[in-house]
Amino acid sequence: MKKSRTALKFSSRRKKLVDQIRQKGIKDENVLSAMEQIPRHMFIDTALENRAYEDRALPIGKKQTISQPYTVAAQTELLKVKKGDKILEIGTGSGYQAAILCQMGADVYSVERHEQLYLTARKNLQELGFRPNLKCGDGTVGWSAYAPYDGIVVTAGAPVVPQELIKQLNIGGRLVVPVGDKASQRMVRITRVSEDSYEEEQLRSYKFVPLIGESGWDG
Ligand code: SAH
């Protein structure tokens, strides 16, 4: 038996982390409860698993990171996920954010540009019994085959809001995307209010790895 990889391991550390995130201002109990259940250590290398429940981003290979837990919670809260919502994630990375969305009962689609990360994320998610729709490719153009979405979350920093993603929102749908230069990005939420009107909110600053692609930075 692979003892070190069980979902139950570290459950008290996980609870502490969720308490910290709650104290930092996250209120959506569905987000907090999903984070209390998903074993983040199963989305990183075993050599780092002791650090899985620190509120920090950690390396996952290919110069990429699994986002800081607080950031995952904040983006998920901004998405206003309801059970059954169709959600598109750009930047699958480790698969952790996708697992949180699956745990919340969303119908999850996720795109990752690095093949190695895409394959590892698929394996991590399957180990927990999740089978979201994953694709390897450039997510800056969205995933039109399954559009429209109730929510789209971009987990890498964009130079501008990718216009194709806005077009793939349902009416009432939310796009959550960090936008800025490579050093710092402002979280932006765009809500599609009607067929041709949108509402934009500028929120606090973060630092993400760069979004690379047609409507992102050059590779
Ligand atoms: N949500 C991830 C965070 C990964 S970091 C997690 O929970 O672990 C952001 C990821 O976005 C990286 O894996 C990076 O390779 C990926 N990425 C960057 N540009 C992309 C693009 N245009 N399309 C898809 N993925 C992209």
Coordinates of N, CA and C and ligand atoms in Angstrom, one line a residue:
M1 N 0.8 -1.2 0.0 CA 0.0 0.0 0.0 C 0.9 1.3 0.0
K2 N 0.5 2.2 -0.8 CA 1.3 3.5 -0.8 C 0.8 4.4 0.3
K3 N 1.3 4.1 1.5 CA 0.9 4.7 2.7 C 0.9 6.3 2.7
S4 N 2.0 6.8 2.1 CA 2.3 8.2 2.1 C 1.3 9.0 1.3
R5 N 0.5 8.4 0.4 CA -0.3 9.1 -0.5 C -1.8 9.0 -0.2
T6 N -2.1 8.6 1.0 CA -3.6 8.5 1.3 C -4.2 9.9 1.5
A7 N -5.5 9.9 1.2 CA -6.2 11.2 1.3 C -6.3 11.6 2.8
L8 N -6.4 10.7 3.7 CA -6.6 11.0 5.1 C -5.4 11.6 5.8
K9 N -4.2 11.3 5.2 CA -3.0 11.9 5.9 C -3.1 13.4 6.0
F10 N -2.5 13.9 7.0 CA -2.4 15.4 7.2 C -3.7 16.1 7.5
S11 N -4.8 15.3 7.8 CA -6.1 16.0 7.9 C -6.1 17.1 9.0
S12 N -5.3 17.0 10.1 CA -5.4 18.0 11.1 C -4.6 19.3 10.6
R13 N -3.5 19.1 9.8 CA -2.8 20.2 9.2 C -3.7 20.9 8.2
R14 N -4.5 20.1 7.5 CA -5.4 20.7 6.5 C -6.5 21.6 7.1
K15 N -7.0 21.1 8.2 CA -8.0 21.9 9.0 C -7.4 23.2 9.4
K16 N -6.2 23.2 9.9 CA -5.5 24.4 10.4 C -5.3 25.4 9.2
L17 N -5.0 24.8 8.1 CA -4.8 25.7 6.9 C -6.1 26.4 6.6
V18 N -7.2 25.6 6.6 CA -8.5 26.2 6.2 C -8.9 27.3 7.2
D19 N -8.6 27.0 8.5 CA -8.8 28.1 9.5 C -8.1 29.4 9.2
Q20 N -6.8 29.2 8.8 CA -6.0 30.4 8.4 C -6.6 31.1 7.3
I21 N -7.1 30.4 6.3 CA -7.7 31.0 5.1 C -9.0 31.7 5.4
R22 N -9.7 31.1 6.4 CA -11.0 31.8 6.8 C -10.6 33.1 7.5
Q23 N -9.6 33.0 8.4 CA -9.2 34.3 9.0 C -8.7 35.3 8.1
K24 N -8.1 34.9 6.9 CA -7.7 35.9 5.9 C -8.9 36.5 5.1
G25 N -10.1 36.0 5.4 CA -11.2 36.7 4.8 C -12.1 35.9 3.9
I26 N -11.8 34.6 3.7 CA -12.6 33.8 2.7 C -13.9 33.4 3.5
K27 N -15.1 33.7 2.9 CA -16.3 33.4 3.6 C -17.1 32.3 3.0
D28 N -16.9 31.9 1.7 CA -17.7 30.9 1.0 C -17.5 29.6 1.7
E29 N -18.4 29.1 2.5 CA -18.3 27.8 3.2 C -18.1 26.6 2.3
N30 N -18.7 26.7 1.1 CA -18.5 25.6 0.1 C -17.0 25.5 -0.3
V31 N -16.4 26.6 -0.5 CA -15.0 26.7 -0.9 C -14.1 26.1 0.3
L32 N -14.4 26.6 1.5 CA -13.6 26.2 2.6 C -13.8 24.7 2.9
S33 N -15.0 24.2 2.8 CA -15.3 22.8 3.0 C -14.6 21.9 1.9
A34 N -14.6 22.3 0.7 CA -13.9 21.6 -0.4 C -12.4 21.6 -0.1
M35 N -11.8 22.7 0.4 CA -10.4 22.7 0.7 C -10.0 21.9 1.9
E36 N -11.0 21.7 2.8 CA -10.7 20.8 4.0 C -10.7 19.4 3.5
Q37 N -11.4 19.1 2.4 CA -11.5 17.7 2.0 C -10.4 17.2 1.0
I38 N -10.0 18.2 0.2 CA -9.0 17.8 -0.9 C -7.6 17.7 -0.4
P39 N -6.9 16.6 -0.5 CA -5.6 16.4 0.0 C -4.6 17.1 -0.9
R40 N -4.2 18.3 -0.6 CA -3.2 19.0 -1.4 C -1.9 18.3 -1.6
H41 N -1.5 17.5 -0.6 CA -0.2 16.9 -0.7 C -0.2 15.9 -1.9
M42 N -1.3 15.4 -2.3 CA -1.4 14.5 -3.4 C -1.1 15.1 -4.8
F43 N -1.0 16.5 -4.8 CA -0.8 17.2 -6.1 C 0.6 17.7 -6.2
I44 N 1.5 17.4 -5.3 CA 2.9 17.8 -5.4 C 3.8 16.6 -5.1
D45 N 5.1 16.8 -5.5 CA 6.1 15.7 -5.3 C 6.1 15.3 -3.8
T46 N 6.3 14.0 -3.6 CA 6.4 13.5 -2.2 C 7.5 14.2 -1.4
A47 N 8.6 14.6 -2.1 CA 9.7 15.3 -1.4 C 9.2 16.6 -0.8
L48 N 8.1 17.1 -1.3 CA 7.7 18.4 -0.7 C 6.4 18.3 0.1
E49 N 5.9 17.1 0.3 CA 4.6 16.9 0.8 C 4.4 17.4 2.3
N50 N 5.6 17.5 3.0 CA 5.6 18.1 4.3 C 5.2 19.5 4.3
R51 N 5.3 20.2 3.2 CA 5.0 21.6 3.1 C 3.7 21.9 2.5
A52 N 3.0 20.8 2.2 CA 1.7 21.0 1.4 C 0.7 21.9 2.1
Y53 N 0.7 21.9 3.4 CA -0.3 22.7 4.2 C 0.2 24.0 4.7
E54 N 1.3 24.5 4.1 CA 1.7 25.8 4.4 C 0.9 26.7 3.4
D55 N 0.6 27.9 3.7 CA -0.1 28.7 2.8 C 0.8 29.4 1.8
R56 N 1.4 28.5 0.9 CA 2.4 29.0 -0.1 C 2.3 28.3 -1.4
A57 N 2.7 28.9 -2.4 CA 2.8 28.3 -3.7 C 4.0 27.4 -3.7
L58 N 4.0 26.2 -4.4 CA 5.1 25.3 -4.4 C 5.4 24.9 -5.8
P59 N 6.7 24.5 -6.1 CA 7.1 24.1 -7.5 C 6.4 22.8 -7.9
I60 N 6.0 22.7 -9.1 CA 5.5 21.4 -9.6 C 6.2 20.9 -10.9
G61 N 7.4 21.5 -11.2 CA 8.1 21.2 -12.4 C 7.8 22.1 -13.6
K62 N 8.6 22.1 -14.6 CA 8.4 23.0 -15.8 C 8.4 24.4 -15.4
K63 N 9.0 24.8 -14.3 CA 9.1 26.2 -13.8 C 7.7 26.7 -13.4
Q64 N 6.8 25.8 -13.1 CA 5.4 26.2 -12.8 C 5.2 25.9 -11.3
T65 N 4.1 26.4 -10.8 CA 3.8 26.2 -9.3 C 2.3 25.9 -9.1
I66 N 2.1 25.2 -8.0 CA 0.7 25.0 -7.6 C 0.4 26.3 -6.8
S67 N -0.7 26.9 -7.1 CA -1.0 28.3 -6.5 C -1.0 28.2 -4.9
Q68 N -0.8 29.3 -4.3 CA -1.0 29.4 -2.8 C -2.4 29.1 -2.5
P69 N -2.6 28.3 -1.4 CA -4.0 27.9 -1.1 C -5.0 29.1 -0.9
Y70 N -4.5 30.2 -0.3 CA -5.3 31.4 -0.2 C -5.8 31.9 -1.5
T71 N -4.9 31.9 -2.5 CA -5.2 32.4 -3.8 C -6.2 31.5 -4.5
V72 N -6.1 30.2 -4.3 CA -7.1 29.2 -4.9 C -8.5 29.5 -4.3
A73 N -8.5 29.7 -3.0 CA -9.7 30.0 -2.3 C -10.3 31.3 -2.8
A74 N -9.5 32.4 -2.9 CA -10.0 33.7 -3.4 C -10.5 33.6 -4.8
Q75 N -9.8 32.9 -5.7 CA -10.3 32.9 -7.1 C -11.6 32.1 -7.1
T76 N -11.7 31.0 -6.3 CA -12.9 30.1 -6.4 C -14.1 30.9 -5.8
E77 N -13.8 31.6 -4.7 CA -14.9 32.4 -4.1 C -15.4 33.5 -5.2
L78 N -14.5 34.1 -5.9 CA -14.9 35.1 -6.9 C -15.7 34.5 -8.0
L79 N -15.5 33.3 -8.3 CA -16.2 32.6 -9.4 C -17.7 32.3 -9.0
K80 N -18.0 32.3 -7.7 CA -19.3 32.1 -7.2 C -19.9 30.7 -7.8
V81 N -19.1 29.7 -7.5 CA -19.5 28.4 -8.0 C -20.7 27.8 -7.3
K82 N -21.7 27.3 -8.1 CA -22.8 26.6 -7.6 C -22.7 25.2 -8.2
K83 N -23.3 24.2 -7.4 CA -23.3 22.9 -7.9 C -23.9 22.8 -9.3
G84 N -23.3 22.0 -10.2 CA -23.8 21.9 -11.5 C -23.3 22.9 -12.5
D85 N -22.6 24.0 -12.0 CA -22.1 25.0 -12.9 C -21.0 24.4 -13.8
K86 N -21.0 24.9 -15.1 CA -20.0 24.5 -16.0 C -18.8 25.4 -15.9
I87 N -17.7 25.0 -15.4 CA -16.5 25.8 -15.2 C -15.3 25.4 -16.0
L88 N -14.7 26.5 -16.7 CA -13.5 26.3 -17.4 C -12.3 26.9 -16.7
E89 N -11.3 26.1 -16.5 CA -10.0 26.6 -15.9 C -9.0 26.6 -16.9
I90 N -8.2 27.7 -16.9 CA -7.0 27.8 -17.8 C -5.8 27.7 -17.0
G91 N -5.0 26.7 -17.2 CA -3.8 26.4 -16.4 C -4.1 25.3 -15.4
T92 N -4.2 24.1 -15.8 CA -4.5 23.0 -14.9 C -3.4 22.8 -13.9
G93 N -2.1 23.0 -14.3 CA -1.0 22.8 -13.4 C -1.0 21.4 -12.8
S94 N -1.1 21.4 -11.5 CA -1.1 20.2 -10.7 C -2.4 19.4 -10.7
G95 N -3.5 20.2 -11.0 CA -4.8 19.6 -10.9 C -5.6 20.0 -9.6
Y96 N -4.9 20.7 -8.7 CA -5.5 20.9 -7.4 C -6.7 21.8 -7.5
Q97 N -6.6 22.9 -8.2 CA -7.8 23.8 -8.4 C -9.0 23.1 -9.0
A98 N -8.6 22.2 -10.0 CA -9.7 21.5 -10.7 C -10.4 20.5 -9.7
A99 N -9.6 19.9 -8.8 CA -10.1 19.0 -7.8 C -11.1 19.8 -6.8
I100 N -10.7 21.0 -6.5 CA -11.6 21.8 -5.6 C -12.9 22.1 -6.3
L101 N -12.8 22.4 -7.6 CA -14.1 22.7 -8.4 C -14.9 21.4 -8.5
C102 N -14.3 20.3 -8.7 CA -15.0 19.0 -8.8 C -15.7 18.7 -7.5
Q103 N -14.9 18.9 -6.4 CA -15.5 18.6 -5.1 C -16.7 19.5 -4.8
M104 N -16.7 20.7 -5.4 CA -17.9 21.6 -5.1 C -19.1 21.2 -6.1
G105 N -18.9 20.2 -6.9 CA -20.0 19.7 -7.7 C -20.1 20.4 -9.0
A106 N -19.0 21.1 -9.4 CA -19.1 21.7 -10.8 C -18.7 20.7 -11.8
D107 N -19.1 21.1 -13.1 CA -18.8 20.3 -14.2 C -17.6 21.0 -14.8
V108 N -16.4 20.3 -14.7 CA -15.1 21.0 -14.8 C -14.4 20.7 -16.1
Y109 N -13.9 21.7 -16.8 CA -13.1 21.6 -18.0 C -11.8 22.4 -17.7
S110 N -10.7 21.8 -18.1 CA -9.4 22.5 -17.7 C -8.4 22.3 -18.8
V111 N -7.7 23.4 -19.2 CA -6.7 23.3 -20.2 C -5.3 23.6 -19.7
E112 N -4.3 22.9 -20.1 CA -2.9 23.1 -19.6 C -2.0 23.0 -20.9
R113 N -1.0 23.9 -21.0 CA -0.2 23.9 -22.2 C 1.0 22.9 -22.1
H114 N 1.5 22.6 -20.9 CA 2.6 21.6 -20.8 C 2.1 20.2 -20.7
E115 N 2.5 19.4 -21.7 CA 2.0 18.0 -21.7 C 2.3 17.2 -20.5
Q116 N 3.5 17.4 -19.9 CA 3.9 16.6 -18.7 C 3.0 16.9 -17.6
L117 N 2.7 18.2 -17.4 CA 1.8 18.7 -16.3 C 0.4 18.1 -16.5
Y118 N -0.1 18.2 -17.8 CA -1.4 17.7 -18.1 C -1.5 16.2 -17.7
L119 N -0.5 15.5 -18.1 CA -0.6 14.0 -17.8 C -0.5 13.7 -16.2
T120 N 0.3 14.5 -15.5 CA 0.4 14.3 -14.1 C -0.9 14.7 -13.4
A121 N -1.4 15.8 -13.8 CA -2.7 16.3 -13.3 C -3.8 15.3 -13.5
R122 N -3.9 14.7 -14.7 CA -4.9 13.7 -14.9 C -4.8 12.5 -14.0
K123 N -3.5 12.1 -13.8 CA -3.3 11.0 -12.8 C -3.6 11.4 -11.4
N124 N -3.2 12.5 -11.0 CA -3.6 13.0 -9.6 C -5.1 13.0 -9.4
L125 N -5.8 13.5 -10.4 CA -7.3 13.7 -10.2 C -7.9 12.3 -10.2
Q126 N -7.4 11.4 -11.1 CA -8.0 10.0 -11.2 C -7.8 9.3 -9.9
E127 N -6.7 9.5 -9.2 CA -6.4 8.8 -7.9 C -7.4 9.2 -6.9
L128 N -8.0 10.4 -7.0 CA -9.0 10.8 -6.1 C -10.5 10.5 -6.6
G129 N -10.5 9.9 -7.8 CA -11.8 9.5 -8.3 C -12.5 10.7 -9.1
F130 N -11.7 11.7 -9.5 CA -12.3 12.8 -10.3 C -11.9 12.6 -11.8
R131 N -12.9 12.9 -12.6 CA -12.6 12.8 -14.1 C -13.1 14.0 -14.8
P132 N -12.5 15.2 -14.5 CA -12.9 16.4 -15.3 C -12.4 16.3 -16.7
N133 N -12.9 17.1 -17.6 CA -12.5 17.1 -19.0 C -11.2 17.9 -19.2
L134 N -10.1 17.2 -19.5 CA -8.8 17.9 -19.5 C -8.3 18.0 -21.0
K135 N -7.6 19.0 -21.3 CA -7.0 19.1 -22.6 C -5.7 19.8 -22.6
C136 N -4.8 19.3 -23.4 CA -3.4 19.9 -23.5 C -3.4 20.9 -24.7
G137 N -3.2 22.2 -24.4 CA -3.2 23.1 -25.5 C -3.1 24.6 -25.0
D138 N -3.4 25.5 -25.9 CA -3.4 26.9 -25.5 C -4.7 27.4 -25.0
G139 N -4.8 27.6 -23.7 CA -6.1 28.0 -23.1 C -6.5 29.5 -23.3
T140 N -5.6 30.3 -23.8 CA -6.0 31.7 -24.0 C -7.1 31.9 -25.0
V141 N -7.3 30.8 -25.8 CA -8.4 30.9 -26.8 C -9.7 30.2 -26.2
G142 N -9.6 29.7 -24.9 CA -10.7 29.0 -24.3 C -10.8 27.6 -24.8
W143 N -12.1 27.1 -24.7 CA -12.3 25.7 -25.2 C -13.7 25.8 -25.8
S144 N -13.8 26.3 -27.1 CA -15.1 26.6 -27.7 C -16.0 25.5 -27.8
A145 N -15.5 24.3 -28.0 CA -16.4 23.1 -28.2 C -17.4 22.9 -27.0
Y146 N -17.1 23.3 -25.8 CA -18.0 23.1 -24.7 C -18.6 24.4 -24.2
A147 N -18.3 25.6 -24.9 CA -18.8 26.9 -24.4 C -20.4 26.9 -24.6
P148 N -21.1 27.7 -23.9 CA -20.7 28.7 -22.9 C -20.5 28.1 -21.5
Y149 N -19.7 28.9 -20.7 CA -19.4 28.4 -19.3 C -20.1 29.4 -18.3
D150 N -20.4 28.9 -17.1 CA -20.9 29.7 -16.1 C -19.8 30.4 -15.3
G151 N -18.6 29.9 -15.5 CA -17.4 30.5 -14.8 C -16.2 30.1 -15.6
I152 N -15.2 31.0 -15.7 CA -13.9 30.7 -16.3 C -12.9 31.3 -15.4
V153 N -11.9 30.5 -15.0 CA -10.9 31.0 -14.1 C -9.5 30.8 -14.7
V154 N -8.7 31.8 -14.8 CA -7.4 31.8 -15.4 C -6.4 31.8 -14.2
T155 N -5.6 30.7 -14.1 CA -4.7 30.6 -13.0 C -3.2 31.0 -13.3
A156 N -3.0 31.8 -14.4 CA -1.7 32.3 -14.7 C -2.0 33.8 -15.1
G157 N -0.9 34.6 -15.0 CA -1.0 36.0 -15.1 C -1.0 36.5 -16.6
A158 N -2.1 37.2 -17.0 CA -2.3 37.6 -18.4 C -1.9 39.0 -18.6
P159 N -1.3 39.4 -19.8 CA -1.0 40.8 -20.1 C -2.2 41.6 -20.3
V160 N -3.2 41.0 -20.9 CA -4.5 41.6 -21.1 C -5.6 40.6 -20.9
V161 N -6.9 41.0 -20.8 CA -8.0 40.1 -20.7 C -8.2 39.4 -22.0
P162 N -8.0 38.0 -22.1 CA -8.2 37.3 -23.4 C -9.6 37.4 -23.8
Q163 N -9.8 38.1 -25.0 CA -11.2 38.4 -25.5 C -12.0 37.2 -25.8
E164 N -11.3 36.1 -26.2 CA -12.0 34.9 -26.6 C -12.7 34.3 -25.4
L165 N -12.1 34.5 -24.2 CA -12.7 33.9 -23.0 C -14.0 34.6 -22.6
I166 N -14.0 36.0 -22.8 CA -15.2 36.7 -22.5 C -16.4 36.2 -23.4
K167 N -16.1 35.9 -24.7 CA -17.1 35.4 -25.6 C -17.7 34.1 -25.2
Q168 N -16.9 33.3 -24.4 CA -17.3 32.0 -24.0 C -18.1 31.9 -22.7
L169 N -18.5 33.1 -22.2 CA -19.2 33.2 -20.9 C -20.7 33.1 -21.2
N170 N -21.4 32.4 -20.4 CA -22.9 32.4 -20.4 C -23.4 33.8 -19.9
I171 N -24.6 34.1 -20.2 CA -25.2 35.3 -19.6 C -25.3 35.0 -18.1
G172 N -24.7 35.9 -17.3 CA -24.6 35.7 -15.8 C -23.3 35.0 -15.4
G173 N -22.5 34.6 -16.5 CA -21.2 34.0 -16.2 C -20.1 34.9 -15.8
R174 N -19.1 34.4 -15.0 CA -18.1 35.2 -14.4 C -16.7 34.7 -15.0
L175 N -15.9 35.7 -15.4 CA -14.5 35.4 -15.7 C -13.6 36.0 -14.7
V176 N -12.7 35.1 -14.1 CA -11.8 35.6 -13.0 C -10.4 35.4 -13.6
V177 N -9.7 36.6 -13.8 CA -8.4 36.5 -14.4 C -7.4 37.6 -13.9
P178 N -6.2 37.1 -13.5 CA -5.2 38.1 -13.0 C -4.6 38.8 -14.2
V179 N -4.6 40.1 -14.3 CA -4.1 40.9 -15.4 C -3.0 41.9 -14.9
G180 N -1.9 42.0 -15.6 CA -0.9 43.0 -15.3 C 0.4 42.7 -16.0
D181 N 1.6 43.1 -15.4 CA 2.9 42.8 -16.0 C 3.4 41.5 -15.4
K182 N 4.6 41.1 -15.7 CA 5.1 39.8 -15.2 C 5.3 39.8 -13.6
A183 N 5.5 41.0 -13.1 CA 5.9 41.1 -11.6 C 4.6 41.1 -10.7
S184 N 3.5 41.6 -11.2 CA 2.4 41.7 -10.4 C 1.1 41.9 -11.3
Q185 N 0.0 41.3 -10.8 CA -1.2 41.3 -11.6 C -2.4 41.7 -10.6
R186 N -3.3 42.4 -11.2 CA -4.5 42.8 -10.5 C -5.6 41.7 -10.8
M187 N -6.3 41.2 -9.8 CA -7.4 40.2 -10.1 C -8.6 41.0 -10.7
V188 N -9.1 40.5 -11.8 CA -10.2 41.2 -12.5 C -11.3 40.1 -12.6
R189 N -12.5 40.6 -12.3 CA -13.7 39.8 -12.5 C -14.6 40.5 -13.5
I190 N -14.9 39.7 -14.6 CA -15.8 40.3 -15.6 C -17.1 39.4 -15.5
T191 N -18.2 40.0 -15.4 CA -19.5 39.3 -15.4 C -20.3 39.7 -16.6
R192 N -20.8 38.7 -17.3 CA -21.6 38.9 -18.5 C -23.0 39.2 -18.1
V193 N -23.4 40.4 -18.2 CA -24.7 40.8 -17.6 C -25.9 40.5 -18.6
S194 N -25.6 40.7 -19.9 CA -26.6 40.4 -20.9 C -25.8 40.0 -22.2
E195 N -26.5 39.7 -23.3 CA -25.9 39.3 -24.5 C -24.6 40.2 -24.9
D196 N -24.8 41.5 -24.7 CA -23.7 42.4 -25.1 C -23.2 43.4 -24.0
S197 N -23.5 43.1 -22.8 CA -23.0 44.0 -21.7 C -22.3 43.2 -20.6
Y198 N -21.2 43.9 -20.1 CA -20.4 43.2 -19.1 C -20.1 44.2 -18.0
E199 N -19.8 43.6 -16.8 CA -19.5 44.5 -15.7 C -18.0 44.1 -15.3
E200 N -17.2 45.0 -15.0 CA -15.8 44.7 -14.7 C -15.4 45.2 -13.3
E201 N -14.9 44.3 -12.5 CA -14.4 44.7 -11.1 C -12.9 44.5 -11.0
Q202 N -12.1 45.4 -10.5 CA -10.7 45.3 -10.3 C -10.5 45.0 -8.8
L203 N -9.8 43.9 -8.5 CA -9.7 43.5 -7.1 C -8.2 43.6 -6.7
R204 N -7.8 42.8 -5.7 CA -6.4 43.0 -5.2 C -5.3 42.4 -6.0
S205 N -4.1 42.7 -5.7 CA -2.9 42.3 -6.5 C -2.4 40.9 -6.0
Y206 N -1.8 40.2 -7.0 CA -1.2 38.9 -6.8 C 0.0 38.7 -7.7
K207 N 0.7 37.6 -7.5 CA 1.8 37.3 -8.5 C 1.6 35.9 -8.9
F208 N 1.3 35.7 -10.2 CA 1.2 34.4 -10.8 C 2.3 34.1 -11.8
V209 N 2.5 32.9 -12.2 CA 3.4 32.5 -13.3 C 2.7 33.1 -14.6
P210 N 3.5 33.4 -15.6 CA 2.8 34.0 -16.8 C 1.9 33.0 -17.6
L211 N 0.9 33.6 -18.2 CA 0.0 33.0 -19.1 C 0.7 33.1 -20.5
I212 N 1.0 32.0 -21.1 CA 1.7 32.0 -22.4 C 0.9 31.5 -23.5
G213 N 0.7 32.3 -24.6 CA -0.1 31.8 -25.7 C -0.6 33.0 -26.6
E214 N -1.5 32.6 -27.5 CA -2.0 33.6 -28.5 C -2.5 34.9 -27.8
S215 N -3.2 34.9 -26.8 CA -3.7 36.1 -26.1 C -3.0 36.2 -24.7
G216 N -1.7 35.7 -24.6 CA -1.0 35.8 -23.4 C 0.4 36.4 -23.8
W217 N 1.4 36.0 -22.9 CA 2.8 36.4 -23.2 C 3.4 35.5 -24.3
D218 N 4.5 35.9 -24.9 CA 5.2 35.1 -25.9 C 5.9 34.0 -25.2
G219 N 5.9 32.8 -25.8 CA 6.5 31.6 -25.1 C 8.1 31.7 -25.2
Ligands
SAH1 N1 -4.3 25.8 -11.2 C1 -3.0 25.3 -11.0 C2 -2.0 26.4 -11.0 C3 -0.9 26.1 -12.0 S1 0.2 27.5 -12.4 C4 -3.0 24.4 -9.8 O1 -4.0 24.3 -9.1 O2 -1.9 23.7 -9.6 C5 -0.5 28.0 -13.9 C6 -0.4 27.0 -15.0 O3 -0.9 27.6 -16.2 C7 0.9 26.4 -15.3 O4 0.9 25.0 -15.2 C8 1.2 26.8 -16.8 O5 1.9 25.9 -17.6 C9 -0.2 27.0 -17.3 N2 -0.4 27.9 -18.5 C10 0.3 29.0 -18.8 N3 -0.2 29.5 -20.0 C11 -1.2 28.6 -20.4 C12 -2.0 28.6 -21.5 N4 -2.0 29.5 -22.5 N5 -2.9 27.6 -21.6 C13 -3.0 26.6 -20.7 N6 -2.2 26.6 -19.6 C14 -1.3 27.6 -19.5

